[in-house]
Amino acid sequence: MKKLKILFVFFYMSILLNAQISKTNREITQFNRGNKFYEMKDYAKAIETYSKAISLNLNDYKAYHSRGNVYYDILEFNKAIADYTDAIGSNKKYGPAYLSRGIAYMAINNFEKALEDFNLAVKLLPSESSSFYNRGKANFELSQYQEAISDFTEALDIDPDNLYYYYNRGRTYVELDETNLAVADLTKILKKEPNNPKFIELRGLIYFHKKEYINALNDFSTLIKANPKNISFLINRGKTYVALHDFNKGLNDFNDVLDIKDKNDVALFYKGVCFFKLNDFRRSKEYFNKAIDYNPKDSQYYFYNGLANIQLRGYLDAILQFNKAIEHSKEFKDAFLQRGIAFFNLEEYYKAIQNLTKTIEIDPKDSIAYNYRGLSNTELSNFDEAINDFSMALEISPNYSQNYLNRGLLYLKTQKYPEAIADLSKAIEFDSKNLDLYSNRGLVYLAQENYNAAQADFEKTISLQKNYANGFYNLGLATYKQKNYAKALTNFDKAIEFNYTNSSQVYYLKGLCYLESKNYRSAITNFAKAIEKNNKFDLAYLKIGICHIQTKEYSEAVKNFTKAVSENNALEDAFYFRSQAYCFLKQKNYAESDYNSYIRLGGTKPIPQCK
């Protein structure tokens, strides 16, 4: 009986083993059939047979991997990734699955995930050049160029005859501005394949980075003639047109790209750049936003969107865009700089200083950051800090006139007139056609009461711009101070003709010219015009009152002095001259009351005489 049991168990195990062998044989058969279908590019049958192999063995990592390859070839990248993941789940040490999954992640622009897989592929397949090569490509896409160079070099150590490894290392050298090293790699590959389009493209890129734009343009145009639908060639020629400031031709190339692939984020971005350069900032924003929709991880897209918002004075929107740029690139110096400038324009000077200081931490040689931090400190009355900032900006960029202008204006504000003159004169050396420099130096001369020098500078501004209203206004001031009232009046009339912004002030100064010339009626007319433009102009009411005293129209004088007091009850001269007008009107009590008010306000003139 015992013997029969043993025979039965042996018989049963034999059946199981035969069944398992049969199942394994069927699995291998399906796997091999799948390979044949794959070689024949019959992808549907390949998927079907690999799936049958998997159904026979759910841990068949090679079948998962092979089916993933089919999905990759038919551009179903997410399905490919799922199969590669299952292959890894079945065999965590199967290096080809990590390599393939990394390549699939590259296809969907998930470069961080790709890099993780390539790191594992390199460990598991250290003698496989493609592991290093693909990791180099991922590092390149992540702008980790030094790491990419190291990977391509490792790949070349394993496979020194692979021209594409030289090609990718060469274009990485281009990104690092190591053009000599890029040329060395290019020379090697062009010797073997002088007509290879990819290699000619690299030569074009090298020309581009050396700023030899015409040579670059010729290479890209030659390539496009033979390959009119190649997106990379079209984008590179479009970028070259942008560098040559031929933005309309650039737009044509980027439009051709979008006709081929309407969701190409690079072409959309560069269309935005073209419109930005053409000062069409609203349209540029439209394309920057589209680029962001299709690739929300590129910090440059947010950065340029922020620049467009700054041009449209949408400073809050600009700040949001710079925030996103910094989120994706933590040390993005220019994003901190422009965010600081946006805060400056919003008059949030402390926040501006924070961002500008961060810019300087990243790049201590950024003169623009020092300049704007100096302006922010000026607004906060931190004058010593502002002087230091402007001085640092000048140390870095000693030929930039704006830095001298800003420090000169601060010296003017703090009444350091000789220093202001020195800075503004230095700025003029570098920018002799800048009328703002002459205008501001003229104002310093006015403050110094050097009226002849002021007049010369203001005349220079008018010679640079014939209809410069500010120039005529300032020239009017200089000639008025010299008591040349006729010339002053001519200049003020020109300022009005050319629409000087504060016409009320111009009419007031015209009134002063007539008052000093004792032409009281014309003075009254101009002071009245000043009041028409600004009905709260207390000094204009005061001066009309003084004119009426001179014409012995004392009641009219009282009315205007009263109006002046109603606009400014601390205007001591209005009380003094109204006291005099009341005196002439023999209203002694009112006269005494006004004189007492004048004394209380700090007046020191003797009591007015009414004779």
XYZ file of C-alpha atoms in Angstrom:
611
model
C 0.000 0.000 0.000
C 2.861 2.346 0.894
C 4.456 1.551 -2.451
C 1.277 2.496 -4.281
C 1.165 5.898 -2.496
C 4.732 6.652 -3.440
C 4.044 5.757 -7.046
C 0.952 7.969 -7.041
C 2.864 11.006 -5.653
C 5.661 10.491 -8.155
C 3.097 10.226 -10.954
C 1.324 13.422 -9.782
C 4.582 15.422 -9.509
C 5.577 14.222 -12.925
C 2.337 15.535 -14.340
C 2.871 18.932 -12.665
C 6.441 19.162 -13.886
C 5.444 18.280 -17.421
C 2.668 20.885 -17.270
C 5.130 23.505 -16.031
C 7.613 22.601 -18.745
C 4.823 22.793 -21.296
C 3.761 26.223 -19.954
C 7.349 27.484 -20.037
C 7.783 26.208 -23.573
C 4.594 27.971 -24.637
C 5.785 31.173 -22.916
C 9.119 30.999 -24.755
C 7.348 30.265 -28.001
C 5.068 33.318 -27.579
C 8.027 35.480 -26.592
C 10.016 34.398 -29.649
C 6.992 34.900 -31.899
C 6.626 38.390 -30.434
C 10.259 39.113 -31.297
C 9.686 38.020 -34.901
C 6.578 40.191 -35.227
C 8.543 43.097 -33.732
C 11.346 42.634 -36.261
C 8.720 42.618 -39.027
C 7.268 45.841 -37.517
C 3.910 44.118 -37.117
C 3.387 45.936 -33.847
C -0.191 44.815 -33.179
C 0.752 41.124 -33.461
C 3.896 41.731 -31.428
C 1.856 43.241 -28.584
C -0.643 40.386 -28.775
C 1.990 37.658 -28.564
C 4.048 39.370 -25.842
C 0.810 39.729 -23.882
C 0.201 35.969 -24.237
C 3.702 35.299 -22.950
C 3.004 37.557 -19.950
C -0.309 35.791 -19.270
C 1.636 32.528 -19.022
C 4.161 34.094 -16.614
C 3.276 37.316 -14.851
C 6.917 37.749 -13.814
C 8.360 37.544 -17.332
C 10.374 40.779 -17.131
C 11.793 40.317 -20.630
C 8.309 40.090 -22.135
C 7.245 43.246 -20.282
C 10.395 44.966 -21.498
C 9.889 43.864 -25.092
C 6.232 44.884 -25.121
C 7.296 48.225 -23.683
C 9.681 48.631 -26.628
C 6.770 48.093 -29.030
C 4.684 50.717 -27.242
C 7.655 53.100 -27.365
C 8.020 52.610 -31.123
C 4.329 53.398 -31.718
C 4.718 56.514 -29.519
C 2.529 55.248 -26.664
C 5.087 56.362 -24.120
C 2.966 56.054 -20.974
C 2.110 52.426 -21.805
C 5.790 51.788 -22.492
C 6.694 53.258 -19.094
C 4.086 51.044 -17.412
C 5.588 47.910 -19.013
C 9.150 48.902 -18.151
C 7.986 49.486 -14.574
C 6.446 45.995 -14.472
C 9.698 44.550 -15.825
C 11.588 46.283 -13.008
C 9.030 45.038 -10.513
C 9.773 41.501 -11.639
C 13.544 41.983 -11.670
C 14.948 45.001 -9.885
C 18.437 44.348 -11.242
C 17.427 44.238 -14.898
C 19.429 47.233 -16.217
C 17.935 47.436 -19.748
C 14.491 48.191 -18.266
C 15.843 51.227 -16.377
C 17.620 52.400 -19.515
C 14.501 52.005 -21.659
C 12.218 53.641 -19.096
C 14.612 56.586 -18.863
C 14.459 56.997 -22.655
C 10.649 56.906 -22.507
C 10.627 59.553 -19.778
C 12.841 61.689 -22.036
C 10.206 61.366 -24.768
C 7.572 62.958 -22.492
C 10.019 65.653 -21.264
C 10.194 64.246 -17.732
C 13.935 64.709 -17.551
C 14.197 64.432 -13.757
C 12.632 60.944 -13.777
C 14.767 59.982 -16.764
C 17.912 60.991 -14.890
C 16.926 58.808 -11.912
C 16.582 55.797 -14.213
C 19.827 56.475 -16.072
C 21.676 56.721 -12.742
C 20.514 53.173 -11.961
C 21.259 51.997 -15.510
C 24.852 53.244 -15.167
C 25.268 51.228 -11.946
C 23.765 48.064 -13.428
C 25.311 48.430 -16.903
C 28.664 50.138 -16.257
C 30.181 48.865 -19.497
C 27.215 49.947 -21.634
C 28.079 53.233 -23.378
C 24.417 54.051 -24.041
C 23.779 54.287 -20.282
C 26.250 57.159 -19.977
C 25.187 58.669 -23.302
C 21.506 58.855 -22.364
C 22.307 60.182 -18.911
C 24.331 62.881 -20.655
C 21.297 63.791 -22.761
C 19.123 64.055 -19.636
C 21.709 66.255 -17.915
C 21.848 68.419 -21.037
C 18.082 68.940 -21.002
C 18.299 69.880 -17.309
C 21.028 72.445 -18.148
C 23.527 70.434 -16.092
C 26.152 70.854 -18.767
C 29.282 69.880 -16.853
C 27.648 66.616 -15.788
C 26.567 66.045 -19.407
C 30.167 66.556 -20.630
C 31.386 63.989 -18.099
C 28.773 61.453 -19.260
C 29.468 61.887 -22.975
C 33.184 61.544 -22.284
C 32.553 58.301 -20.360
C 30.480 57.006 -23.287
C 33.327 57.868 -25.684
C 35.836 56.039 -23.480
C 33.737 52.892 -23.969
C 32.870 53.496 -27.634
C 35.371 55.987 -29.136
C 34.072 55.585 -32.688
C 30.504 56.740 -32.025
C 30.158 60.033 -33.881
C 26.905 60.946 -32.120
C 28.649 60.897 -28.786
C 31.072 63.512 -30.157
C 28.150 65.416 -31.615
C 26.285 65.656 -28.293
C 29.415 66.532 -26.358
C 30.164 69.211 -28.939
C 26.767 70.851 -28.622
C 27.117 70.752 -24.839
C 30.421 72.591 -25.145
C 28.530 75.175 -27.216
C 26.139 75.777 -24.303
C 29.141 76.298 -22.022
C 30.671 78.765 -24.529
C 33.632 76.376 -24.848
C 33.631 76.883 -28.607
C 37.211 75.681 -29.132
C 36.399 72.316 -27.549
C 33.162 72.172 -29.555
C 35.140 72.804 -32.757
C 37.541 69.978 -31.826
C 34.637 67.508 -31.539
C 33.041 68.837 -34.718
C 36.281 68.448 -36.666
C 36.460 64.746 -35.741
C 32.945 63.976 -36.931
C 32.962 66.118 -40.086
C 36.085 64.323 -41.294
C 34.116 61.072 -41.371
C 30.693 62.405 -42.373
C 31.042 65.875 -43.942
C 27.461 65.921 -45.267
C 25.670 64.684 -42.172
C 22.871 67.221 -41.480
C 23.176 66.881 -37.703
C 26.862 67.688 -37.843
C 26.337 70.666 -40.132
C 23.698 71.855 -37.652
C 26.284 71.695 -34.873
C 28.613 73.838 -36.985
C 25.785 76.333 -37.355
C 25.300 76.342 -33.581
C 28.996 76.993 -33.055
C 28.855 79.905 -35.489
C 25.795 81.170 -33.608
C 27.553 81.110 -30.244
C 30.580 82.829 -31.750
C 28.149 85.499 -33.007
C 29.051 84.714 -36.606
C 25.367 84.912 -37.474
C 25.660 85.067 -41.264
C 27.699 81.845 -41.329
C 25.180 80.234 -38.970
C 22.335 81.424 -41.188
C 23.974 79.914 -44.270
C 24.359 76.509 -42.583
C 20.787 76.414 -41.275
C 19.365 77.619 -44.610
C 21.312 74.905 -46.492
C 19.888 72.290 -44.134
C 16.336 73.603 -44.465
C 16.559 73.572 -48.260
C 17.176 69.819 -48.102
C 14.936 69.197 -45.061
C 12.157 71.850 -45.074
C 10.143 70.095 -42.362
C 12.955 69.642 -39.834
C 11.852 71.404 -36.652
C 15.329 71.717 -35.137
C 16.759 73.374 -38.257
C 13.836 75.804 -38.501
C 14.067 76.774 -34.828
C 17.812 77.383 -35.043
C 17.467 79.548 -38.148
C 14.620 81.442 -36.498
C 16.813 82.101 -33.439
C 19.566 83.325 -35.760
C 17.152 85.782 -37.393
C 16.227 87.011 -33.910
C 19.925 87.571 -33.145
C 20.164 89.566 -36.406
C 17.052 91.591 -35.367
C 15.157 90.318 -38.411
C 12.133 89.455 -36.318
C 9.649 89.040 -39.163
C 11.788 86.365 -40.822
C 12.196 84.736 -37.442
C 8.410 84.679 -37.080
C 8.132 82.960 -40.472
C 10.395 80.124 -39.323
C 8.596 79.689 -36.001
C 5.245 79.688 -37.812
C 6.553 76.918 -40.087
C 7.472 74.899 -36.998
C 3.986 75.376 -35.553
C 2.437 74.268 -38.849
C 4.321 70.992 -38.380
C 3.756 70.698 -34.619
C 1.312 73.216 -33.190
C 2.260 72.497 -29.568
C 5.998 73.112 -29.901
C 6.752 75.187 -26.815
C 10.142 76.439 -28.107
C 8.605 77.889 -31.279
C 5.770 79.452 -29.265
C 8.284 80.989 -26.856
C 10.409 82.471 -29.632
C 7.311 83.850 -31.359
C 6.705 85.643 -28.077
C 10.304 86.906 -28.114
C 9.833 88.278 -31.649
C 6.680 90.165 -30.683
C 8.439 91.400 -27.534
C 11.298 92.786 -29.628
C 8.731 94.386 -31.946
C 7.221 96.105 -28.852
C 3.952 94.181 -29.226
C 3.940 93.148 -25.574
C 0.345 91.933 -25.415
C 0.888 89.455 -28.250
C 4.213 88.401 -26.756
C 2.397 87.533 -23.507
C -0.096 85.451 -25.466
C 2.678 83.247 -26.852
C 4.661 83.069 -23.618
C 1.502 81.793 -21.911
C 1.004 79.162 -24.619
C 4.609 78.016 -24.255
C 4.056 77.694 -20.497
C 0.879 75.658 -21.086
C 2.864 73.057 -23.035
C 6.020 73.186 -20.905
C 5.329 74.569 -17.429
C 8.831 73.827 -16.161
C 10.930 76.227 -18.220
C 11.952 79.199 -16.077
C 12.823 81.343 -19.125
C 9.197 81.277 -20.288
C 7.988 82.751 -16.996
C 10.867 85.228 -16.960
C 10.053 86.692 -20.374
C 6.366 86.741 -19.505
C 7.334 88.846 -16.491
C 9.349 91.210 -18.699
C 6.334 91.685 -20.969
C 4.180 92.509 -17.937
C 6.735 95.089 -16.782
C 6.559 96.772 -20.188
C 2.756 96.877 -19.818
C 3.151 98.277 -16.266
C 1.501 95.164 -14.868
C 3.996 94.955 -12.037
C 1.985 92.613 -9.799
C 1.514 90.160 -12.671
C 5.217 90.491 -13.467
C 6.113 89.568 -9.886
C 3.942 86.433 -10.087
C 5.792 85.365 -13.234
C 9.212 86.026 -11.692
C 8.114 84.003 -8.649
C 7.447 81.026 -10.936
C 10.769 81.508 -12.732
C 12.599 81.431 -9.386
C 10.543 78.421 -8.258
C 11.923 76.485 -11.237
C 15.433 77.943 -11.076
C 16.413 78.829 -7.499
C 19.430 81.004 -8.372
C 17.918 82.764 -11.404
C 19.763 86.050 -10.985
C 17.899 88.066 -13.618
C 14.539 86.971 -12.192
C 15.536 88.369 -8.779
C 16.774 91.545 -10.489
C 13.583 92.121 -12.455
C 11.399 91.248 -9.469
C 13.315 93.900 -7.524
C 12.690 96.427 -10.319
C 8.975 95.539 -10.303
C 8.798 96.141 -6.543
C 10.658 99.437 -7.076
C 8.017 100.540 -9.570
C 5.324 99.600 -7.049
C 7.161 101.824 -4.514
C 7.715 98.793 -2.266
C 11.309 99.778 -1.654
C 12.147 97.352 1.162
C 11.070 94.379 -0.970
C 12.962 95.851 -3.900
C 16.124 96.023 -1.786
C 15.692 92.386 -0.647
C 15.558 91.152 -4.241
C 18.350 93.406 -5.469
C 20.552 92.278 -2.585
C 19.903 88.640 -3.571
C 20.897 89.524 -7.138
C 24.176 90.970 -5.852
C 24.794 87.865 -3.714
C 24.492 85.710 -6.842
C 26.507 88.120 -9.004
C 28.519 90.783 -7.136
C 29.322 92.421 -10.495
C 25.735 93.278 -11.471
C 25.843 97.073 -11.780
C 22.117 97.348 -12.583
C 21.260 95.748 -9.233
C 23.470 98.252 -7.384
C 21.929 101.091 -9.393
C 18.323 100.146 -8.523
C 19.226 99.426 -4.926
C 20.721 102.908 -4.806
C 17.472 104.354 -6.185
C 15.479 102.391 -3.579
C 17.725 103.619 -0.772
C 17.321 107.167 -2.093
C 13.535 106.874 -1.832
C 13.934 105.636 1.756
C 16.276 108.574 2.530
C 19.139 106.139 3.156
C 21.454 108.548 1.387
C 24.789 107.132 2.539
C 23.782 103.615 1.459
C 22.533 105.006 -1.847
C 25.834 106.801 -2.513
C 27.683 103.553 -1.789
C 25.434 101.643 -4.189
C 25.828 104.161 -7.009
C 29.590 104.218 -6.407
C 29.731 100.399 -6.657
C 27.693 100.524 -9.857
C 30.230 102.991 -11.268
C 33.162 100.862 -10.177
C 31.687 97.934 -12.131
C 30.466 99.973 -15.143
C 32.540 103.180 -15.219
C 31.341 104.136 -18.700
C 27.599 103.956 -18.002
C 26.185 107.471 -17.897
C 23.012 106.540 -15.974
C 25.041 105.638 -12.891
C 26.691 109.073 -12.877
C 23.293 110.694 -13.434
C 21.690 108.913 -10.470
C 24.541 109.686 -8.105
C 24.641 113.266 -9.395
C 20.917 113.712 -8.701
C 21.415 112.380 -5.188
C 24.242 114.877 -4.653
C 21.855 117.600 -5.893
C 19.175 116.367 -3.459
C 21.652 116.510 -0.564
C 22.946 119.930 -1.742
C 26.429 118.654 -2.578
C 26.549 120.767 -5.697
C 30.231 120.442 -6.748
C 29.982 116.630 -6.571
C 26.724 116.741 -8.536
C 28.331 118.884 -11.244
C 31.314 116.511 -11.436
C 29.103 113.418 -11.868
C 26.787 114.997 -14.419
C 29.727 116.352 -16.404
C 31.273 112.858 -16.427
C 27.988 111.400 -17.645
C 27.942 113.944 -20.480
C 31.408 112.750 -21.556
C 29.932 109.300 -22.200
C 26.566 110.422 -23.569
C 26.883 113.870 -25.096
C 23.492 113.721 -26.844
C 21.472 113.023 -23.703
C 19.397 116.128 -23.016
C 18.420 114.890 -19.509
C 22.047 115.173 -18.445
C 22.321 118.797 -19.577
C 18.925 119.556 -18.072
C 19.873 118.201 -14.648
C 23.289 119.844 -14.653
C 21.534 123.100 -15.506
C 19.302 122.647 -12.458
C 22.395 122.194 -10.269
C 23.847 125.405 -11.702
C 20.538 127.131 -10.923
C 20.771 125.924 -7.319
C 24.320 127.337 -7.205
C 22.982 130.620 -8.666
C 25.368 130.179 -11.597
C 22.729 131.390 -14.016
C 24.954 131.811 -17.087
C 26.132 128.192 -16.872
C 22.551 127.052 -16.278
C 21.382 129.018 -19.321
C 24.067 127.393 -21.497
C 22.967 123.891 -20.455
C 19.290 124.620 -21.032
C 20.060 126.084 -24.455
C 21.929 122.857 -25.234
C 18.835 120.788 -24.441
C 16.819 122.858 -26.909
C 19.483 122.456 -29.591
C 19.134 118.673 -29.111
C 15.325 118.785 -29.264
C 13.758 121.850 -30.818
C 10.342 121.403 -29.213
C 11.619 120.443 -25.746
C 9.071 122.093 -23.440
C 11.110 121.409 -20.269
C 14.113 123.043 -21.891
C 12.201 126.262 -22.610
C 10.703 126.243 -19.114
C 14.117 125.874 -17.481
C 15.625 128.466 -19.800
C 12.807 130.793 -18.765
C 13.780 130.240 -15.123
C 17.448 131.003 -15.826
C 16.683 134.212 -17.721
C 14.129 135.254 -15.089
C 16.785 134.847 -12.385
C 19.038 137.092 -14.486
C 16.195 139.653 -14.548
C 15.978 139.410 -18.329
C 12.189 139.374 -18.180
C 11.587 139.848 -21.908
C 13.627 136.725 -22.759
C 12.056 134.842 -19.874
C 8.575 135.626 -21.225
C 9.578 134.409 -24.691
C 10.857 131.149 -23.245
C 7.778 130.601 -21.091
C 5.561 131.182 -24.134
C 7.530 128.480 -25.978
C 7.089 126.121 -23.046
C 3.311 126.646 -23.248
C 3.356 126.211 -27.040
C 5.069 122.830 -26.667
C 2.648 121.703 -23.943
C 4.738 121.920 -20.790
C 3.022 119.630 -18.302
C 2.544 122.181 -15.501
C 1.094 125.096 -17.475
C -0.250 126.644 -14.261
C 3.321 127.168 -13.030
C 4.378 128.682 -16.368
C 1.577 131.276 -16.265
C 2.511 132.055 -12.670
C 6.131 132.708 -13.670
C 4.955 134.841 -16.572
C 2.913 136.804 -14.062
C 6.076 137.309 -11.939
C 7.931 138.644 -15.001
C 5.180 141.207 -15.627
C 4.989 142.044 -11.902
C 8.740 142.710 -11.768
C 8.348 144.825 -14.930
C 5.515 146.745 -13.190
C 3.076 145.710 -15.922
C 0.384 144.945 -13.356
C -2.533 144.313 -15.735
C -0.618 141.707 -17.712
C 0.603 140.234 -14.434
C -2.999 139.910 -13.172
C -4.054 138.273 -16.465
C -1.336 135.602 -16.210
C -1.872 134.921 -12.518
C -5.572 134.483 -13.311
C -4.671 131.958 -16.042
C -2.547 130.095 -13.522
C -5.608 129.917 -11.253
C -7.765 128.681 -14.165
C -5.405 125.744 -14.460
C -5.181 125.255 -10.679
C -7.896 126.904 -8.595
C -6.052 126.136 -5.353
C -2.919 128.056 -6.337
C -2.464 130.139 -3.177
C 0.610 132.074 -4.382
C -1.185 133.165 -7.567
C -4.043 134.664 -5.468
C -1.401 136.365 -3.297
C 0.347 137.926 -6.281
C -2.939 139.151 -7.819
C -3.677 140.823 -4.493
C -0.235 142.531 -4.541
C -0.899 143.755 -8.108
C -4.250 145.219 -6.988
C -2.521 147.091 -4.164
C -0.199 148.604 -6.763
C -3.213 149.628 -8.894
C -4.949 150.904 -5.707
C -7.816 148.435 -6.105
C -7.806 147.578 -2.419
C -11.131 145.765 -2.224
C -10.049 143.435 -5.053
C -6.772 142.987 -3.228
C -8.616 141.911 -0.033
C -10.705 139.380 -1.999
C -7.597 137.720 -3.452
C -5.683 137.729 -0.166
C -8.707 136.146 1.499
C -8.772 133.472 -1.205
C -5.048 132.845 -0.661
C -5.631 132.427 3.104
C -8.539 130.039 2.494
C -6.214 127.829 0.434
C -3.293 128.134 2.844
C -3.914 129.576 6.301
C -0.195 129.476 7.044
C 0.688 131.807 4.173
C 2.057 134.642 6.312
C 2.484 137.166 3.433
C -1.225 136.887 2.619
C -2.039 138.168 6.162
C 0.608 140.880 5.916
C -0.541 142.310 2.572
C -4.237 141.976 3.461
C -3.415 143.981 6.596
C -1.963 146.645 4.309
C -5.038 146.585 2.014
C -7.358 146.964 5.038
C -5.183 149.814 6.209
C -5.703 151.603 2.878
C -9.420 150.920 3.204
C -9.217 152.474 6.690
C -10.468 149.263 8.333
C -8.059 149.515 11.260
C -9.368 146.581 13.336
C -9.087 144.134 10.416
C -5.668 145.503 9.588
C -4.429 144.975 13.173
C -5.951 141.470 13.356
C -4.230 140.399 10.139
C -0.909 141.879 11.216
C -1.118 139.989 14.523
C -1.805 136.759 12.586
C 1.243 137.533 10.455
C 3.435 137.935 13.579
C 2.071 134.688 15.093
C 3.109 132.852 11.910
C 6.684 134.108 12.364
C 6.621 137.281 10.267
C 9.179 140.002 11.077
C 8.242 142.910 8.804
C 7.201 146.147 10.474
C 3.525 147.095 10.550
C 2.486 148.229 7.051
C 2.034 151.950 6.386
C -1.110 153.153 4.620
C 0.068 156.434 3.219
